[in-house]
């Protein structure tokens, strides 16, 4: 008797499965007659997308990555519809604001820094800089966002993956655009709009040796970014301070509409601890990763372009290291692939949007 019942149950299950499969097949065929975008609603495809999102939302050390299968799966993930997760986004915002507070502390301002305050360096526990009245008077009154939440932000790295991407229009349509290391701008691939751009102090030391006597070359270089803030890590290492203050002194009278600002070493240090506490082990975070974290706190939506640490793109074509020069990667203190794995996790969790391919225009 029990056996017969079990058999009947089994038959019933089989019937359900057959009917369900039939439905799936019908679904598959009706949907596949539409464009590939519509095809995304195909349940098998959606299931595969959910699996990929889950897979990439779990951190694995970058060195365990086998590039061939990795780029294939990544390419599949990137053709899946993006799923934003507002809860995840707000959680990240709260965590970052609580730990690091870019909202109130990203740059030194007259408001958050006092005359004669001892500024502790980001990378040292003993070295300090005593803020004098002259430098203090040149700090901005307040942060550019002063309390308001930024809308759609584009964080534009310098990766060669942007070459021929046609992403310029999309990037320029963001409300706030962040760039790095005085990267060249170009309307077709990377856009022109710039609200914040970093300068590496060594760029000034090496490229503008005669800055005090002849500021014109630097003035010309920075004026393409119009009114964007120029941000320097003046208190990361002691060698950064003199050159950063010199840059501020030279540019301020000539381009008063273009603020030169200094990252708060407290912000950068707490951010570094935040990510180290989450297993990201490297000597110092890259400025790209720092400012993506900043954007996660300040912006409603974060779109990330030009971050790709590998030598081949998703279609297996070689990718130059930077979009704007012919340099090859040098050994550095940053672990770009480890950072990239984090970005991929944030993308899969719906906290930010990574762009890894060309931008398509409707
Ligand atoms: C969104 O993120 C929250 C917090 O991490 C998580 O609990 C929830 O399951 C996510 N929602 C979806 C639809 O993935
Ligand atoms: C962030 O910093 C600002 C300025 O110092 C301060 O007013 C605000 O309370 C801080 N917010 C948090 C969450 O610590
Ligand atoms: C922009 O970049 C593309 C290729 O990356 C190049 O063909 C084009 O000439 C550049 N345009 C400008 C204005 O530099
Ligand atoms: C970009 O396009 C130019 C001209 O179409 C081509 O010569 C070049 O190889 C392309 N570069 C990359 C990195 O795709
Ligand atoms: C730049 O700032 C100046 C002076 O504050 C202002 O008149 C001008 O409209 C600004 N330009 C842009 C492109 O925002």
Short mmCIF file of C-alpha atoms and ligand atoms in Angstrom, two decimals, residues 162-164 185-189 323, ligand 3:
data_model
loop_
_atom_site.label_atom_id
_atom_site.label_comp_id
_atom_site.label_asym_id
_atom_site.label_seq_id
_atom_site.Cartn_x
_atom_site.Cartn_y
_atom_site.Cartn_z
CA UNK A 162 38.04 52.95 -22.22
CA UNK A 163 39.83 53.25 -25.55
CA UNK A 164 37.30 53.23 -28.40
CA UNK A 185 39.90 64.04 -21.43
CA UNK A 186 38.32 63.25 -24.76
CA UNK A 187 34.71 63.78 -25.78
CA UNK A 188 34.26 60.47 -27.59
CA UNK A 189 35.60 57.91 -25.14
CA UNK A 323 43.71 54.90 -22.30
C1 LIG B 3 39.70 60.39 -28.49
O1 LIG B 3 40.18 59.09 -28.44
C2 LIG B 3 40.04 58.33 -29.64
C3 LIG B 3 40.58 56.95 -29.42
O2 LIG B 3 40.71 56.65 -28.09
C4 LIG B 3 40.82 59.01 -30.75
O3 LIG B 3 40.57 58.31 -31.95
C5 LIG B 3 40.34 60.44 -30.88
O4 LIG B 3 41.14 61.10 -31.78
C6 LIG B 3 40.45 61.15 -29.53
N1 LIG B 3 39.88 62.46 -29.64
C7 LIG B 3 40.44 63.53 -29.11
C8 LIG B 3 39.68 64.79 -29.23
O5 LIG B 3 41.52 63.49 -28.53
#
